[in-house]
Each structure stands twice: as C-alpha cells, then as structure tokens.
Short mmCIF file of C-alpha atoms in Angstrom, two decimals:
data_model
loop_
_atom_site.label_atom_id
_atom_site.label_comp_id
_atom_site.label_asym_id
_atom_site.label_seq_id
_atom_site.Cartn_x
_atom_site.Cartn_y
_atom_site.Cartn_z
CA MET C 267 0.00 0.00 0.00
CA ASP C 268 1.31 3.46 -0.83
CA GLU C 269 2.36 5.40 2.23
CA ILE C 270 0.50 8.63 3.03
CA ARG C 271 2.85 11.56 2.70
CA THR C 272 3.71 13.34 5.91
CA GLY C 273 4.75 16.84 6.71
CA ALA C 274 7.69 18.02 8.80
CA GLY C 275 5.87 17.24 12.02
CA GLY C 276 5.15 13.66 10.99
CA GLU C 277 1.38 14.21 10.83
CA ALA C 278 -0.57 12.85 7.87
CA GLU C 279 -0.87 15.60 5.28
CA ASP C 280 -4.52 16.55 4.85
CA LYS C 281 -4.40 20.20 3.77
CA PRO C 282 -6.43 21.01 0.64
CA ARG C 283 -4.47 21.93 -2.46
CA LYS C 284 -5.03 25.20 -4.32
CA LYS C 285 -8.49 24.67 -5.80
CA ARG C 286 -9.33 20.99 -5.61
CA LYS C 287 -8.89 18.48 -2.83
CA ALA C 288 -8.32 14.90 -3.98
CA LEU C 289 -11.03 12.55 -2.84
CA LYS C 290 -9.61 10.17 -0.26
CA LEU C 291 -10.99 6.77 0.52
CA LYS C 292 -10.50 7.50 4.20
CA ASP C 293 -13.31 10.03 3.78
CA LEU C 294 -15.47 7.04 2.90
CA GLY C 295 -14.18 5.04 5.84
CA LEU C 296 -11.81 2.96 3.71
CA GLY C 297 -8.45 4.28 4.83
CA VAL C 298 -6.19 4.84 1.78
CA PRO C 299 -5.93 7.53 -0.93
CA ALA C 300 -8.12 6.91 -3.98
CA THR C 301 -5.70 8.75 -6.25
CA GLY C 302 -2.74 6.43 -5.60
CA GLY C 303 -2.08 2.78 -5.20
CA GLU C 304 -2.00 -0.11 -7.63
CA VAL C 305 -4.39 1.33 -10.22
CA LEU C 306 -2.26 4.45 -10.73
CA ARG C 307 0.97 2.46 -10.77
CA ASP C 308 -0.41 0.06 -13.37
CA ALA C 309 -1.66 2.92 -15.54
CA ARG C 310 1.76 4.56 -15.48
CA GLU C 311 3.43 1.25 -16.25
CA VAL C 312 1.21 0.62 -19.28
CA ALA C 313 1.75 4.15 -20.58
CA ALA C 314 5.51 3.83 -20.19
CA ILE C 315 5.57 0.46 -21.95
CA GLU C 316 3.51 1.69 -24.88
CA SER C 317 5.88 4.61 -25.35
CA HIS C 318 8.76 2.12 -25.53
CA TRP C 319 7.04 0.04 -28.21
CA ARG C 320 7.37 2.92 -30.64
CA ASP C 321 11.15 2.79 -30.28
CA LEU C 322 11.61 -0.99 -30.47
CA ASP C 323 13.35 -2.19 -33.60
CA GLY C 324 12.76 -5.90 -33.07
CA GLY C 325 15.96 -6.41 -31.08
CA LYS C 326 16.17 -9.25 -28.57
CA PRO C 327 15.79 -8.59 -24.83
CA SER C 328 18.91 -7.42 -23.06
CA LYS C 329 21.07 -9.75 -21.01
CA GLY C 330 19.94 -8.15 -17.77
CA GLY C 331 22.28 -7.11 -15.00
CA LYS C 332 22.23 -4.62 -12.17
CA LYS C 333 21.47 -1.67 -14.45
CA LEU C 334 18.43 -3.34 -15.98
CA LYS C 335 15.36 -1.10 -16.05
CA TYR C 336 12.09 -2.91 -15.40
CA ILE C 337 9.95 -0.97 -17.88
CA ASP C 338 12.57 -1.17 -20.64
CA GLU C 339 12.88 -4.93 -20.39
CA LEU C 340 9.16 -5.58 -19.89
CA ALA C 341 8.41 -3.62 -23.06
CA ARG C 342 10.94 -5.66 -25.02
CA LEU C 343 9.62 -8.94 -23.62
CA GLN C 344 6.05 -8.01 -24.50
CA PHE C 345 7.20 -7.13 -28.00
CA GLU C 346 8.68 -10.64 -28.24
CA LEU C 347 5.41 -12.13 -26.94
CA ILE C 348 3.62 -10.53 -29.89
CA LYS C 349 6.02 -12.30 -32.25
CA LEU C 350 5.49 -15.58 -30.39
CA GLN C 351 1.73 -15.16 -30.57
CA GLU C 352 1.83 -14.73 -34.34
CA TRP C 353 4.13 -17.73 -34.71
CA VAL C 354 1.73 -19.86 -32.67
CA ARG C 355 -1.27 -18.67 -34.69
CA VAL C 356 0.26 -19.12 -38.15
CA ASN C 357 1.80 -22.52 -37.38
CA GLY C 358 -1.21 -23.88 -35.52
CA LEU C 359 0.66 -24.61 -32.29
CA LYS C 360 -1.20 -25.54 -29.11
CA VAL C 361 0.36 -23.94 -26.03
CA CYS C 362 -0.82 -24.60 -22.47
CA VAL C 363 0.85 -22.80 -19.56
CA LEU C 364 0.04 -23.58 -15.92
CA PHE C 365 0.60 -21.03 -13.15
CA GLU C 366 0.58 -22.48 -9.66
CA GLY C 367 1.92 -21.40 -6.28
CA ARG C 368 0.92 -20.11 -2.90
CA ASP C 369 -1.71 -17.42 -2.52
CA ALA C 370 -0.36 -13.91 -3.21
CA ALA C 371 2.73 -15.33 -4.93
CA GLY C 372 2.24 -13.05 -7.95
CA LYS C 373 0.76 -15.42 -10.54
CA GLY C 374 -1.93 -12.93 -11.55
CA GLY C 375 0.59 -10.14 -12.06
CA VAL C 376 2.65 -12.22 -14.46
CA ILE C 377 -0.42 -13.40 -16.38
CA LYS C 378 -1.59 -9.81 -16.69
CA ARG C 379 1.74 -8.68 -18.17
CA ILE C 380 1.73 -11.58 -20.63
CA THR C 381 -1.78 -10.99 -21.93
CA GLU C 382 -2.07 -7.20 -21.98
CA SER C 383 -0.21 -6.93 -25.29
CA LEU C 384 -1.74 -10.01 -26.94
CA ASN C 385 -4.87 -10.79 -28.94
CA PRO C 386 -7.49 -12.35 -26.61
CA ARG C 387 -8.69 -14.49 -29.52
CA VAL C 388 -5.28 -16.17 -29.56
CA CYS C 389 -4.21 -15.99 -25.93
CA ARG C 390 -6.86 -16.55 -23.25
CA ILE C 391 -6.91 -17.02 -19.49
CA VAL C 392 -8.65 -19.90 -17.75
CA ALA C 393 -9.46 -19.34 -14.06
CA LEU C 394 -12.11 -21.87 -13.09
CA GLY C 395 -14.17 -21.45 -9.96
CA THR C 396 -15.47 -24.03 -7.51
CA PRO C 397 -16.72 -27.12 -9.39
CA THR C 398 -20.47 -27.49 -9.73
CA GLU C 399 -22.39 -30.50 -8.46
CA LYS C 400 -22.40 -31.92 -11.98
CA GLU C 401 -18.63 -31.41 -12.36
CA ARG C 402 -17.99 -33.14 -9.04
CA GLY C 403 -19.55 -36.26 -10.54
CA GLN C 404 -17.33 -36.17 -13.64
CA TRP C 405 -13.86 -37.54 -14.27
CA TYR C 406 -11.65 -35.15 -12.33
CA PHE C 407 -9.75 -33.83 -15.38
CA GLN C 408 -12.88 -33.45 -17.50
CA ARG C 409 -13.67 -29.79 -16.90
CA TYR C 410 -10.05 -28.85 -17.60
CA VAL C 411 -9.94 -30.83 -20.86
CA SER C 412 -12.67 -28.64 -22.34
CA GLN C 413 -10.43 -25.58 -21.75
CA LEU C 414 -7.31 -26.95 -23.47
CA PRO C 415 -5.91 -25.00 -26.45
CA ALA C 416 -6.98 -25.62 -30.02
CA LYS C 417 -4.61 -25.11 -32.95
CA GLY C 418 -3.16 -21.63 -33.02
CA GLU C 419 -4.08 -20.91 -29.41
CA ILE C 420 -2.29 -20.10 -26.14
CA VAL C 421 -4.11 -20.90 -22.90
CA LEU C 422 -2.89 -19.65 -19.52
CA PHE C 423 -4.30 -21.53 -16.53
CA ASP C 424 -4.50 -19.36 -13.41
CA ARG C 425 -4.50 -22.48 -11.23
CA SER C 426 -5.27 -25.79 -12.84
CA TRP C 427 -5.90 -29.45 -12.18
CA TYR C 428 -3.21 -29.19 -9.50
CA ASN C 429 -5.91 -27.86 -7.16
CA ARG C 430 -6.34 -31.49 -6.13
CA ALA C 431 -2.70 -31.77 -5.07
CA GLY C 432 -2.92 -28.55 -3.07
CA VAL C 433 -6.01 -26.91 -1.64
CA GLU C 434 -8.33 -29.90 -2.07
CA HIS C 435 -5.92 -32.24 -0.31
CA VAL C 436 -4.89 -29.87 2.48
CA MET C 437 -8.39 -28.53 3.20
CA GLY C 438 -10.09 -31.93 2.98
CA PHE C 439 -12.14 -31.28 -0.17
CA CYS C 440 -11.13 -34.68 -1.52
CA ASN C 441 -10.50 -37.97 0.24
CA GLU C 442 -7.18 -39.80 0.46
CA GLU C 443 -8.09 -42.25 -2.28
CA GLU C 444 -8.92 -39.43 -4.71
CA TYR C 445 -5.68 -37.65 -3.80
CA GLN C 446 -3.50 -40.71 -4.35
CA GLU C 447 -5.25 -41.45 -7.64
CA PHE C 448 -4.49 -37.92 -8.80
CA LEU C 449 -0.79 -38.30 -8.04
CA ARG C 450 -0.76 -41.57 -10.00
CA ALA C 451 -2.85 -40.39 -12.95
CA CYS C 452 -1.60 -36.82 -13.41
CA PRO C 453 1.75 -37.72 -15.06
CA LEU C 454 -0.09 -40.07 -17.43
CA PHE C 455 -2.67 -37.39 -18.26
CA GLU C 456 0.03 -34.80 -18.98
CA GLU C 457 2.01 -37.26 -21.07
CA MET C 458 -1.09 -37.77 -23.22
CA LEU C 459 -1.42 -34.02 -23.65
CA VAL C 460 2.18 -33.66 -24.80
CA ARG C 461 1.96 -36.65 -27.15
CA SER C 462 -1.20 -35.13 -28.67
CA GLY C 463 0.84 -32.09 -29.71
CA ILE C 464 0.18 -29.71 -26.81
CA ILE C 465 3.16 -27.71 -25.56
CA LEU C 466 2.74 -27.93 -21.77
CA ILE C 467 4.70 -25.55 -19.54
CA LYS C 468 4.30 -25.54 -15.75
CA TYR C 469 5.37 -22.75 -13.37
CA TRP C 470 5.37 -22.82 -9.58
CA PHE C 471 5.66 -19.38 -7.94
CA SER C 472 7.59 -19.63 -4.69
CA VAL C 473 7.10 -16.94 -2.05
CA SER C 474 8.45 -16.77 1.50
CA ASP C 475 6.30 -16.77 4.62
CA GLU C 476 7.31 -13.19 5.42
CA GLU C 477 6.55 -11.88 1.93
CA GLN C 478 3.18 -13.62 1.79
CA GLU C 479 2.22 -12.11 5.15
CA LYS C 480 3.22 -8.67 3.88
CA ARG C 481 1.07 -9.05 0.75
CA PHE C 482 -1.90 -10.39 2.70
CA THR C 483 -1.70 -7.40 5.04
CA GLU C 484 -1.63 -5.03 2.08
CA ARG C 485 -4.67 -6.70 0.54
CA MET C 486 -6.61 -6.41 3.78
CA ARG C 487 -5.93 -2.69 4.03
CA ASN C 488 -6.17 -1.72 0.35
CA PRO C 489 -9.71 -1.59 -1.15
CA ILE C 490 -8.26 -1.94 -4.64
CA LYS C 491 -6.76 -5.31 -3.74
CA ARG C 492 -9.33 -6.43 -1.20
CA TRP C 493 -11.17 -8.65 -3.71
CA LYS C 494 -8.02 -10.73 -4.11
CA LEU C 495 -8.21 -11.92 -0.51
CA SER C 496 -10.67 -14.71 0.23
CA PRO C 497 -11.46 -16.54 3.47
CA MET C 498 -9.71 -19.57 1.95
CA ASP C 499 -6.54 -17.53 1.49
CA LEU C 500 -6.55 -16.64 5.17
CA GLU C 501 -7.25 -20.24 6.11
CA SER C 502 -4.25 -21.35 4.08
CA ARG C 503 -1.97 -19.35 6.39
CA LYS C 504 -2.92 -21.70 9.20
CA HIS C 505 -1.76 -24.66 7.13
CA TRP C 506 1.55 -23.31 5.84
CA VAL C 507 3.55 -26.44 6.67
CA GLU C 508 0.86 -28.77 5.30
CA TYR C 509 0.87 -26.85 2.03
CA SER C 510 4.67 -27.13 1.94
CA LYS C 511 4.46 -30.90 2.35
CA ALA C 512 1.75 -31.11 -0.31
CA LYS C 513 3.90 -29.10 -2.72
CA ASP C 514 6.88 -31.41 -2.10
CA ALA C 515 4.74 -34.49 -2.77
CA MET C 516 3.29 -32.90 -5.90
CA LEU C 517 6.74 -32.15 -7.30
CA GLU C 518 7.99 -35.61 -6.43
CA HIS C 519 5.20 -37.28 -8.42
CA THR C 520 4.69 -34.86 -11.31
CA ASP C 521 8.08 -33.25 -12.04
CA LYS C 522 8.89 -35.46 -15.02
CA LYS C 523 11.42 -35.12 -17.83
CA LEU C 524 8.63 -34.79 -20.39
CA THR C 525 6.58 -32.35 -18.25
CA PRO C 526 8.96 -30.59 -15.84
CA TRP C 527 8.10 -27.98 -13.23
CA TYR C 528 9.86 -24.61 -13.38
CA ILE C 529 10.17 -22.80 -10.04
CA VAL C 530 9.99 -18.99 -10.02
CA ASP C 531 11.47 -17.06 -7.09
CA ALA C 532 8.60 -14.62 -6.58
CA ASP C 533 9.61 -12.61 -3.51
CA ASP C 534 10.44 -9.73 -5.86
CA LYS C 535 7.37 -9.29 -8.09
CA LYS C 536 9.03 -7.34 -10.88
CA LYS C 537 11.99 -9.68 -11.19
CA ALA C 538 9.64 -12.67 -11.11
CA ARG C 539 7.61 -11.22 -14.00
CA LEU C 540 10.65 -10.61 -16.16
CA ASN C 541 12.27 -13.95 -15.37
CA CYS C 542 9.09 -15.92 -16.03
CA ILE C 543 8.21 -14.19 -19.32
CA ARG C 544 11.77 -14.47 -20.58
CA HIS C 545 11.85 -18.17 -19.72
CA LEU C 546 8.48 -18.73 -21.40
CA LEU C 547 9.79 -17.20 -24.62
CA GLN C 548 12.73 -19.60 -24.53
CA GLN C 549 10.49 -22.68 -24.32
CA ILE C 550 8.99 -22.24 -27.80
CA PRO C 551 11.34 -21.68 -30.74
CA TYR C 552 9.76 -18.94 -32.83
CA GLN C 553 10.63 -16.53 -35.60
CA ASP C 554 9.55 -13.00 -36.35
CA ILE C 555 6.86 -13.17 -39.02
CA ALA C 556 6.69 -9.87 -40.83
CA PRO C 557 3.09 -8.63 -40.95
CA VAL C 558 1.43 -8.29 -44.32
CA GLU C 559 1.75 -4.78 -45.71
CA LEU C 560 -1.66 -3.12 -45.81
CA ASP C 561 -2.85 -0.16 -47.85
CA LEU C 562 -5.45 2.10 -46.31
CA PRO C 563 -8.29 2.39 -48.83
CA PRO C 564 -9.92 5.76 -49.53
CA ARG C 565 -13.07 6.57 -47.55
CA GLN C 566 -16.38 6.05 -49.29
CA SER C 567 -17.91 9.28 -50.55
CA ASP C 568 -20.96 10.67 -48.76
CA ASP C 569 -23.29 10.61 -51.79
CA GLY C 570 -25.74 12.99 -50.15
CA TYR C 571 -25.73 11.25 -46.74
CA LYS C 572 -26.69 13.57 -43.89
CA ARG C 573 -25.87 12.76 -40.31
CA PRO C 574 -28.75 12.91 -37.79
CA LYS C 575 -28.78 15.87 -35.43
CA LYS C 576 -26.77 15.27 -32.25
CA SER C 577 -29.65 16.69 -30.23
CA LYS C 578 -31.70 13.61 -31.14
CA GLN C 579 -29.12 11.20 -29.70
CA ASN C 580 -28.07 10.36 -26.16
CA TRP C 581 -24.46 11.50 -25.83
CA VAL C 582 -22.27 10.84 -22.82
CA PRO C 583 -21.66 14.14 -20.98
CA GLU C 584 -18.16 15.56 -21.57
CA VAL C 585 -17.10 15.94 -17.95
CA TYR C 586 -13.41 15.66 -18.79
#
C-alpha cells in the first residue's frame, strides 16, 4: 500500500491543495488515498511500456544485469510475446501454460503482463471457480480438458488441475483415495497431452512466509486489492507447513522429464515477472513473421448522406 505523505511534524498531510482536494478513501471510511495505489501504478506502467514500443526495432531482450530497467525490459519482452503469438497462430501450435503457487505469490501479475499486449482471440486465461455439483460427478480432469488449447491458441491456466494436489488435499475437499489417484494419474494425463501435440509448460511461484504475510496485510488494508483476498486464502496461512508438504509431494510425483516444473522465485514481483516471461519465450522456438503490408483504402464518398442531429441522440456528458 502506498504510504501517506507526511509533513515536517510527521502528521498525515490533509491540507487542501489550491483549488481541488483529492477525494480520499479514508473520507469514505476505507483508509487509503483513492488517487494512488495499484491502479495508478499500473496505468503509469502501461503508458511507459507503450511509449517504448514505438522505439523498439525488433531487437532481442537485453542480457539483464544490475542496471536493468524494469519498464525497458518488460516492453521488449512483450514485444517478443507478440512475435510468439503470431508464430503460434500461423503454425497452428497448441500452447498450455500452468501457473501455480501459494496465494499472493504473484501469478496474476505475471499473467496480466503476458496478456495485456496479446490478442485475446489467440491468448486466453482460464481461471475456473469451484466445481459445480455436476462437475464433481465427472472424471476429475474433464472440466479442464474442455479448456485446453486448439490449434493456433495459447491458454494460460491461473491455477489448474493441481488444485487437487494442493487446496483440495490440504483442506479436505477430496478424500485420500482421490488424492492418491491424482498423483498416480496426473503424469499419465500430462504425457497424453504432450503426445497429442500440446506444448505444456508448468510454473510454480515460490514466495516466502514473510513476503506472503506482507502481501496479505496489504490486501486487507487496500480496497483496490481487497477482492483478491478470500477466506480460503486466510485459512491457508494456518496450514503453511501442510501446504509445503503437499507441494513437495506434488513435485515428487509430477516433475517429469517430459513435463517438468519450473520454479519462479517470486519474492520480488518485478523480477519474477521478467524472469518468467523471458523463460516462457525460450520454451517455444519462434521466428519473427513480418506482418502483411496493408494499404489504407480511400473513404467512401458521402453521396448525399446527412448525419442525424446530435440533439436527437443520447451522448455521454463531456465531464473531462
């Protein structure tokens, strides 16, 4: 959460500016400034990235290092993702990427940075909710199979069939027999996916106890992030060690040569985003496909067409 600026005396600054006083969420009983926080940071990030796209000449991402600038590299990586997307579409590839990890590990932030520059008709997100009564009576993998990528498609799973190895097992939403069957069947299921032509990539976002607590606290206090925090997230804190054991068992059974797990150190969100996207680009050999040159056709002539009067239409008021 952004800190409230303080004056020389250390008191929270609440003096009105020249003509307008910024609306503060604390005035609504919510506690943090409405003009700052994650929304403003994200808007600035997007604007900065888009300005970089104009200057990109198709060069590869830099090698990194201490002087690396987050926005510079993110813009270059997103430019490469656009090339990858076109390669996948033209060549009819089927790409499936799983994002797993502890709550507040930063999976959503990475997925957001991957998709914000891509065509949603090519790259889509799957974030399934609690299974319905009908789905509970199906083969466990069935509802996930219907979401798998078709030719020319990239699908990003924000949590996946590995729910059974994690939250369902730890919180008692499945019995021991169902859990053991999952550990036995999952490698076979994923092998079938790969042999069918699907490119399967699995990421586990690792976050420390201290960092998770910090992010949970921020979500509790920040209305912009409050929706991200569920009662189940809080309950998971009570079962930290059990989740750790479940993760170890999951990796032991499903980290195979054909379908390996890739662990992302996610204590630093920005570094985790860059590292994950860069690694993803390296998993699929692609080439830059030059877009087809287009000519803008001349506009059709009016031929006596007269536009209706604006007064007869409902226009949105120009407040800004």
